[in-house]
Amino acid sequence: MPEVLVAGGWGLLAGSALVVGALAGYLARIPGVVVAGVMAFGSGVLLSAVSFELIAEAHERGGLLPTAGGAVAGAVVYTLANIALARRGARHRKRSGDQQPSESEQSGSGTAIALGALLDGVPESIVIGASLLGGGGVSVVTVAAVFVSNVPEGLSSASGMRNAGRSRRYVFTLWGGIAVASALAAMAGYGVLGGAPGEVLAAITALAGGAILAMVADTMIPEAFSDARLWTGLITVTGFLTAFWLSSLQA
Protein backbone atom coordinates (compact mmCIF):
# COMPACT_ATOMS: atom_id res chain seq x y z
CA MET A 1 0.00 0.00 0.00
CA PRO A 2 1.38 3.46 -0.90
CA GLU A 3 2.78 5.25 2.13
CA VAL A 4 0.57 8.26 1.55
CA LEU A 5 -2.51 6.05 2.04
CA VAL A 6 -0.96 4.58 5.17
CA ALA A 7 -0.52 8.12 6.47
CA GLY A 8 -4.15 8.85 5.69
CA GLY A 9 -5.25 5.71 7.51
CA TRP A 10 -3.36 6.69 10.66
CA GLY A 11 -4.77 10.20 10.47
CA LEU A 12 -8.30 8.82 10.10
CA LEU A 13 -7.76 6.52 13.07
CA ALA A 14 -6.65 9.41 15.28
CA GLY A 15 -9.46 11.65 13.98
CA SER A 16 -12.08 8.97 14.57
CA ALA A 17 -11.59 9.48 18.30
CA LEU A 18 -13.37 12.81 17.88
CA VAL A 19 -16.46 10.96 16.66
CA VAL A 20 -16.22 8.49 19.56
CA GLY A 21 -16.00 11.36 22.03
CA ALA A 22 -18.81 13.26 20.33
CA LEU A 23 -21.11 10.23 20.53
CA ALA A 24 -20.49 9.95 24.26
CA GLY A 25 -20.77 13.68 24.86
CA TYR A 26 -23.96 14.20 22.87
CA LEU A 27 -25.88 11.06 23.71
CA ALA A 28 -24.91 10.63 27.38
CA ARG A 29 -25.12 12.98 30.35
CA ILE A 30 -21.54 12.74 31.58
CA PRO A 31 -20.77 14.71 34.78
CA GLY A 32 -18.69 17.82 34.21
CA VAL A 33 -16.02 16.68 36.64
CA VAL A 34 -15.48 13.51 34.56
CA VAL A 35 -15.21 15.54 31.33
CA ALA A 36 -12.75 17.89 33.03
CA GLY A 37 -10.65 15.02 34.33
CA VAL A 38 -10.44 13.34 30.92
CA MET A 39 -9.58 16.70 29.35
CA ALA A 40 -6.77 17.21 31.89
CA PHE A 41 -5.38 13.76 31.10
CA GLY A 42 -5.52 14.48 27.35
CA SER A 43 -3.75 17.80 27.92
CA GLY A 44 -0.90 16.02 29.68
CA VAL A 45 -0.62 13.46 26.89
CA LEU A 46 -0.38 16.19 24.24
CA LEU A 47 2.15 18.19 26.27
CA SER A 48 4.36 15.13 26.46
CA ALA A 49 3.98 14.34 22.76
CA VAL A 50 4.86 17.91 21.81
CA SER A 51 7.91 17.88 24.05
CA PHE A 52 9.43 14.50 23.22
CA GLU A 53 7.99 13.64 19.80
CA LEU A 54 7.78 17.02 18.04
CA ILE A 55 10.05 19.69 19.49
CA ALA A 56 12.86 17.26 20.38
CA GLU A 57 12.65 15.63 16.93
CA ALA A 58 12.60 19.02 15.20
CA HIS A 59 15.69 20.10 17.13
CA GLU A 60 17.47 16.89 16.18
CA ARG A 61 16.64 17.38 12.49
CA GLY A 62 17.25 21.10 12.07
CA GLY A 63 18.79 22.62 15.16
CA LEU A 64 17.61 25.30 17.55
CA LEU A 65 16.84 28.19 15.20
CA PRO A 66 14.36 26.44 12.84
CA THR A 67 12.78 24.72 15.84
CA ALA A 68 12.29 27.89 17.85
CA GLY A 69 11.18 29.87 14.81
CA GLY A 70 8.69 27.22 13.76
CA ALA A 71 7.23 26.85 17.24
CA VAL A 72 6.73 30.60 17.66
CA ALA A 73 5.22 30.86 14.17
CA GLY A 74 2.81 28.03 14.93
CA ALA A 75 1.70 29.64 18.18
CA VAL A 76 1.24 33.03 16.52
CA VAL A 77 -0.76 31.65 13.58
CA TYR A 78 -2.97 29.56 15.86
CA THR A 79 -3.55 32.42 18.29
CA LEU A 80 -4.49 34.93 15.59
CA ALA A 81 -6.85 32.45 13.94
CA ASN A 82 -8.33 31.54 17.32
CA ILE A 83 -8.93 35.22 18.16
CA ALA A 84 -10.73 35.75 14.85
CA LEU A 85 -12.94 32.70 15.37
CA ALA A 86 -13.60 33.55 19.03
CA ARG A 87 -15.10 36.88 17.95
CA ARG A 88 -17.51 34.96 15.73
CA GLY A 89 -18.74 32.59 18.44
CA ALA A 90 -16.15 29.80 18.65
CA ARG A 91 -14.43 30.92 21.86
CA HIS A 92 -15.96 28.15 23.97
CA ARG A 93 -16.04 25.41 21.32
CA LYS A 94 -14.48 22.85 23.69
CA ARG A 95 -16.57 23.76 26.74
CA SER A 96 -19.08 21.20 27.93
CA GLY A 97 -21.40 23.55 29.83
CA ASP A 98 -23.68 26.34 28.67
CA GLN A 99 -20.92 28.64 27.41
CA GLN A 100 -21.34 27.94 23.68
CA PRO A 101 -23.76 30.35 21.96
CA SER A 102 -26.66 29.05 19.93
CA GLU A 103 -27.17 30.19 16.35
CA SER A 104 -30.00 32.47 17.48
CA GLU A 105 -27.73 34.09 20.08
CA GLN A 106 -24.88 34.66 17.62
CA SER A 107 -25.47 34.17 13.93
CA GLY A 108 -22.63 32.31 12.21
CA SER A 109 -21.35 30.74 15.41
CA GLY A 110 -21.97 27.24 14.02
CA THR A 111 -19.64 27.86 11.10
CA ALA A 112 -17.05 29.46 13.39
CA ILE A 113 -17.14 26.44 15.71
CA ALA A 114 -16.68 24.10 12.74
CA LEU A 115 -13.69 26.10 11.52
CA GLY A 116 -12.30 26.16 15.05
CA ALA A 117 -12.53 22.38 15.29
CA LEU A 118 -10.69 22.12 11.97
CA LEU A 119 -8.04 24.56 13.24
CA ASP A 120 -7.50 22.39 16.32
CA GLY A 121 -7.21 19.11 14.43
CA VAL A 122 -5.10 19.85 11.36
CA PRO A 123 -1.65 20.44 12.97
CA GLU A 124 -1.84 17.14 14.85
CA SER A 125 -2.68 15.21 11.68
CA ILE A 126 0.06 16.83 9.61
CA VAL A 127 2.57 15.64 12.20
CA ILE A 128 1.23 12.08 11.98
CA GLY A 129 1.86 12.05 8.22
CA ALA A 130 5.27 13.68 8.54
CA SER A 131 6.33 11.06 11.10
CA LEU A 132 6.36 8.47 8.27
CA LEU A 133 9.05 10.36 6.38
CA GLY A 134 12.55 8.95 6.37
CA GLY A 135 11.48 5.36 5.81
CA GLY A 136 10.50 4.62 9.40
CA GLY A 137 7.12 3.63 10.69
CA VAL A 138 4.54 6.03 12.01
CA SER A 139 5.14 7.50 15.46
CA VAL A 140 2.82 5.31 17.52
CA VAL A 141 3.22 7.67 20.47
CA THR A 142 2.06 10.63 18.39
CA VAL A 143 -0.97 8.72 17.06
CA ALA A 144 -1.82 7.49 20.57
CA ALA A 145 -1.43 10.99 22.00
CA VAL A 146 -3.70 12.53 19.37
CA PHE A 147 -6.26 9.73 19.73
CA VAL A 148 -6.36 9.98 23.53
CA SER A 149 -6.63 13.77 23.47
CA ASN A 150 -9.28 13.75 20.72
CA VAL A 151 -11.74 11.71 22.80
CA PRO A 152 -12.21 14.40 25.50
CA GLU A 153 -12.13 17.15 22.88
CA GLY A 154 -15.04 15.59 20.99
CA LEU A 155 -16.83 14.67 24.22
CA SER A 156 -16.65 18.11 25.78
CA SER A 157 -17.41 20.04 22.61
CA ALA A 158 -20.38 17.86 21.61
CA SER A 159 -21.83 18.19 25.11
CA GLY A 160 -21.62 21.97 24.81
CA MET A 161 -23.18 21.85 21.34
CA ARG A 162 -26.11 19.83 22.67
CA ASN A 163 -26.62 22.38 25.45
CA ALA A 164 -26.58 25.15 22.83
CA GLY A 165 -29.42 23.43 20.97
CA ARG A 166 -27.43 22.21 17.96
CA SER A 167 -28.85 19.20 16.14
CA ARG A 168 -27.44 15.69 15.98
CA ARG A 169 -26.97 16.12 12.26
CA TYR A 170 -24.81 19.21 12.80
CA VAL A 171 -22.72 17.59 15.55
CA PHE A 172 -21.98 14.28 13.87
CA THR A 173 -21.55 15.75 10.39
CA LEU A 174 -19.03 18.17 11.88
CA TRP A 175 -16.97 15.57 13.71
CA GLY A 176 -17.20 13.05 10.89
CA GLY A 177 -15.95 15.75 8.52
CA ILE A 178 -13.09 16.63 10.87
CA ALA A 179 -12.10 12.95 11.01
CA VAL A 180 -11.91 12.86 7.20
CA ALA A 181 -10.01 16.16 7.20
CA SER A 182 -7.56 14.59 9.66
CA ALA A 183 -6.88 11.81 7.16
CA LEU A 184 -6.35 14.31 4.33
CA ALA A 185 -4.06 16.45 6.51
CA ALA A 186 -1.97 13.39 7.39
CA MET A 187 -1.69 12.54 3.69
CA ALA A 188 -0.63 16.12 2.98
CA GLY A 189 1.92 15.96 5.78
CA TYR A 190 3.50 12.96 4.11
CA GLY A 191 3.07 13.94 0.46
CA VAL A 192 3.91 17.65 0.60
CA LEU A 193 6.82 17.41 3.04
CA GLY A 194 8.46 14.41 1.42
CA GLY A 195 11.90 15.38 0.17
CA ALA A 196 11.97 18.64 2.10
CA PRO A 197 15.34 19.67 3.62
CA GLY A 198 15.88 18.79 7.25
CA GLU A 199 15.64 22.41 8.35
CA VAL A 200 12.30 22.88 6.59
CA LEU A 201 10.90 19.65 8.00
CA ALA A 202 12.10 20.67 11.46
CA ALA A 203 10.42 24.07 11.16
CA ILE A 204 7.11 22.53 10.01
CA THR A 205 7.19 19.94 12.80
CA ALA A 206 7.94 22.64 15.37
CA LEU A 207 5.22 24.87 13.84
CA ALA A 208 2.68 22.13 14.46
CA GLY A 209 4.08 21.67 17.96
CA GLY A 210 3.73 25.38 18.73
CA ALA A 211 0.15 25.41 17.44
CA ILE A 212 -0.74 22.37 19.56
CA LEU A 213 0.80 23.93 22.68
CA ALA A 214 -1.20 27.11 22.12
CA MET A 215 -4.36 25.05 21.58
CA VAL A 216 -3.84 23.11 24.82
CA ALA A 217 -3.32 26.31 26.80
CA ASP A 218 -6.20 28.21 25.18
CA THR A 219 -8.92 25.58 24.95
CA MET A 220 -8.18 22.33 26.79
CA ILE A 221 -6.70 23.38 30.13
CA PRO A 222 -9.43 25.99 30.82
CA GLU A 223 -12.09 23.30 30.34
CA ALA A 224 -10.12 20.88 32.53
CA PHE A 225 -9.76 23.45 35.31
CA SER A 226 -13.40 24.52 35.19
CA ASP A 227 -14.54 21.44 37.14
CA ALA A 228 -11.49 19.38 38.13
CA ARG A 229 -9.79 22.44 39.70
CA LEU A 230 -7.43 21.21 42.44
CA TRP A 231 -7.06 17.82 40.72
CA THR A 232 -6.16 19.27 37.31
CA GLY A 233 -2.40 19.37 37.87
CA LEU A 234 -2.18 15.80 39.16
CA ILE A 235 -4.30 14.38 36.35
CA THR A 236 -2.33 16.34 33.74
CA VAL A 237 0.97 15.01 35.09
CA THR A 238 -0.46 11.48 34.95
CA GLY A 239 -1.28 11.95 31.26
CA PHE A 240 2.16 13.45 30.62
CA LEU A 241 3.95 10.50 32.26
CA THR A 242 1.75 7.96 30.45
CA ALA A 243 2.75 9.39 27.07
CA PHE A 244 6.39 9.65 28.19
CA TRP A 245 6.32 5.98 29.17
CA LEU A 246 4.96 5.05 25.72
CA SER A 247 7.66 7.18 24.12
CA SER A 248 10.38 5.41 26.11
CA LEU A 249 9.04 2.02 25.01
CA GLN A 250 9.18 3.07 21.35
CA ALA A 251 12.74 4.32 21.75
Tab-separated table of C-alpha atoms in Angstrom, residues 97-230:
chain	number	residue	atom	x	y	z
A	97	GLY	CA	-21.403	23.550	29.829
A	98	ASP	CA	-23.676	26.342	28.665
A	99	GLN	CA	-20.916	28.639	27.415
A	100	GLN	CA	-21.343	27.941	23.683
A	101	PRO	CA	-23.762	30.353	21.959
A	102	SER	CA	-26.664	29.051	19.930
A	103	GLU	CA	-27.168	30.190	16.345
A	104	SER	CA	-29.996	32.474	17.475
A	105	GLU	CA	-27.734	34.087	20.075
A	106	GLN	CA	-24.878	34.661	17.623
A	107	SER	CA	-25.466	34.173	13.926
A	108	GLY	CA	-22.632	32.310	12.209
A	109	SER	CA	-21.352	30.736	15.412
A	110	GLY	CA	-21.967	27.236	14.024
A	111	THR	CA	-19.636	27.864	11.097
A	112	ALA	CA	-17.055	29.457	13.387
A	113	ILE	CA	-17.140	26.444	15.712
A	114	ALA	CA	-16.680	24.098	12.743
A	115	LEU	CA	-13.687	26.097	11.517
A	116	GLY	CA	-12.300	26.158	15.047
A	117	ALA	CA	-12.533	22.375	15.286
A	118	LEU	CA	-10.688	22.117	11.967
A	119	LEU	CA	-8.042	24.555	13.237
A	120	ASP	CA	-7.496	22.392	16.316
A	121	GLY	CA	-7.213	19.107	14.431
A	122	VAL	CA	-5.099	19.851	11.359
A	123	PRO	CA	-1.655	20.443	12.974
A	124	GLU	CA	-1.835	17.141	14.846
A	125	SER	CA	-2.684	15.208	11.685
A	126	ILE	CA	0.059	16.829	9.607
A	127	VAL	CA	2.572	15.643	12.198
A	128	ILE	CA	1.232	12.084	11.975
A	129	GLY	CA	1.856	12.049	8.223
A	130	ALA	CA	5.265	13.676	8.539
A	131	SER	CA	6.332	11.059	11.105
A	132	LEU	CA	6.355	8.467	8.271
A	133	LEU	CA	9.052	10.358	6.375
A	134	GLY	CA	12.554	8.952	6.369
A	135	GLY	CA	11.477	5.363	5.808
A	136	GLY	CA	10.496	4.617	9.396
A	137	GLY	CA	7.118	3.633	10.687
A	138	VAL	CA	4.537	6.030	12.014
A	139	SER	CA	5.142	7.498	15.456
A	140	VAL	CA	2.821	5.314	17.519
A	141	VAL	CA	3.215	7.672	20.471
A	142	THR	CA	2.055	10.634	18.391
A	143	VAL	CA	-0.967	8.722	17.064
A	144	ALA	CA	-1.815	7.490	20.567
A	145	ALA	CA	-1.433	10.989	21.998
A	146	VAL	CA	-3.702	12.532	19.368
A	147	PHE	CA	-6.265	9.727	19.730
A	148	VAL	CA	-6.359	9.981	23.534
A	149	SER	CA	-6.626	13.772	23.472
A	150	ASN	CA	-9.284	13.750	20.723
A	151	VAL	CA	-11.736	11.713	22.800
A	152	PRO	CA	-12.209	14.395	25.502
A	153	GLU	CA	-12.125	17.147	22.881
A	154	GLY	CA	-15.043	15.594	20.987
A	155	LEU	CA	-16.829	14.665	24.216
A	156	SER	CA	-16.647	18.111	25.785
A	157	SER	CA	-17.407	20.039	22.607
A	158	ALA	CA	-20.381	17.863	21.610
A	159	SER	CA	-21.831	18.190	25.111
A	160	GLY	CA	-21.619	21.974	24.806
A	161	MET	CA	-23.180	21.846	21.335
A	162	ARG	CA	-26.110	19.829	22.671
A	163	ASN	CA	-26.620	22.376	25.453
A	164	ALA	CA	-26.578	25.151	22.830
A	165	GLY	CA	-29.416	23.426	20.968
A	166	ARG	CA	-27.434	22.213	17.964
A	167	SER	CA	-28.854	19.202	16.135
A	168	ARG	CA	-27.440	15.685	15.984
A	169	ARG	CA	-26.974	16.124	12.257
A	170	TYR	CA	-24.810	19.208	12.803
A	171	VAL	CA	-22.720	17.587	15.552
A	172	PHE	CA	-21.983	14.282	13.866
A	173	THR	CA	-21.552	15.748	10.385
A	174	LEU	CA	-19.032	18.169	11.881
A	175	TRP	CA	-16.965	15.566	13.709
A	176	GLY	CA	-17.203	13.053	10.889
A	177	GLY	CA	-15.951	15.746	8.518
A	178	ILE	CA	-13.086	16.634	10.867
A	179	ALA	CA	-12.096	12.949	11.011
A	180	VAL	CA	-11.915	12.856	7.197
A	181	ALA	CA	-10.008	16.158	7.201
A	182	SER	CA	-7.557	14.591	9.656
A	183	ALA	CA	-6.882	11.809	7.156
A	184	LEU	CA	-6.349	14.305	4.335
A	185	ALA	CA	-4.059	16.447	6.513
A	186	ALA	CA	-1.969	13.386	7.392
A	187	MET	CA	-1.689	12.536	3.690
A	188	ALA	CA	-0.631	16.117	2.978
A	189	GLY	CA	1.916	15.958	5.775
A	190	TYR	CA	3.503	12.961	4.112
A	191	GLY	CA	3.070	13.941	0.462
A	192	VAL	CA	3.909	17.646	0.601
A	193	LEU	CA	6.819	17.408	3.038
A	194	GLY	CA	8.463	14.408	1.424
A	195	GLY	CA	11.903	15.375	0.165
A	196	ALA	CA	11.968	18.645	2.097
A	197	PRO	CA	15.337	19.672	3.618
A	198	GLY	CA	15.879	18.786	7.249
A	199	GLU	CA	15.641	22.414	8.346
A	200	VAL	CA	12.300	22.881	6.586
A	201	LEU	CA	10.901	19.651	7.996
A	202	ALA	CA	12.101	20.671	11.461
A	203	ALA	CA	10.423	24.068	11.162
A	204	ILE	CA	7.114	22.525	10.012
A	205	THR	CA	7.189	19.938	12.805
A	206	ALA	CA	7.937	22.642	15.365
A	207	LEU	CA	5.224	24.871	13.838
A	208	ALA	CA	2.677	22.130	14.457
A	209	GLY	CA	4.075	21.673	17.955
A	210	GLY	CA	3.729	25.379	18.730
A	211	ALA	CA	0.153	25.414	17.440
A	212	ILE	CA	-0.743	22.373	19.556
A	213	LEU	CA	0.800	23.935	22.679
A	214	ALA	CA	-1.203	27.114	22.118
A	215	MET	CA	-4.360	25.049	21.584
A	216	VAL	CA	-3.840	23.107	24.823
A	217	ALA	CA	-3.315	26.306	26.796
A	218	ASP	CA	-6.196	28.209	25.180
A	219	THR	CA	-8.924	25.584	24.955
A	220	MET	CA	-8.177	22.329	26.790
A	221	ILE	CA	-6.701	23.377	30.130
A	222	PRO	CA	-9.426	25.989	30.823
A	223	GLU	CA	-12.089	23.301	30.337
A	224	ALA	CA	-10.118	20.883	32.526
A	225	PHE	CA	-9.764	23.452	35.308
A	226	SER	CA	-13.398	24.518	35.191
A	227	ASP	CA	-14.542	21.435	37.137
A	228	ALA	CA	-11.486	19.378	38.135
A	229	ARG	CA	-9.786	22.439	39.703
A	230	LEU	CA	-7.430	21.206	42.441
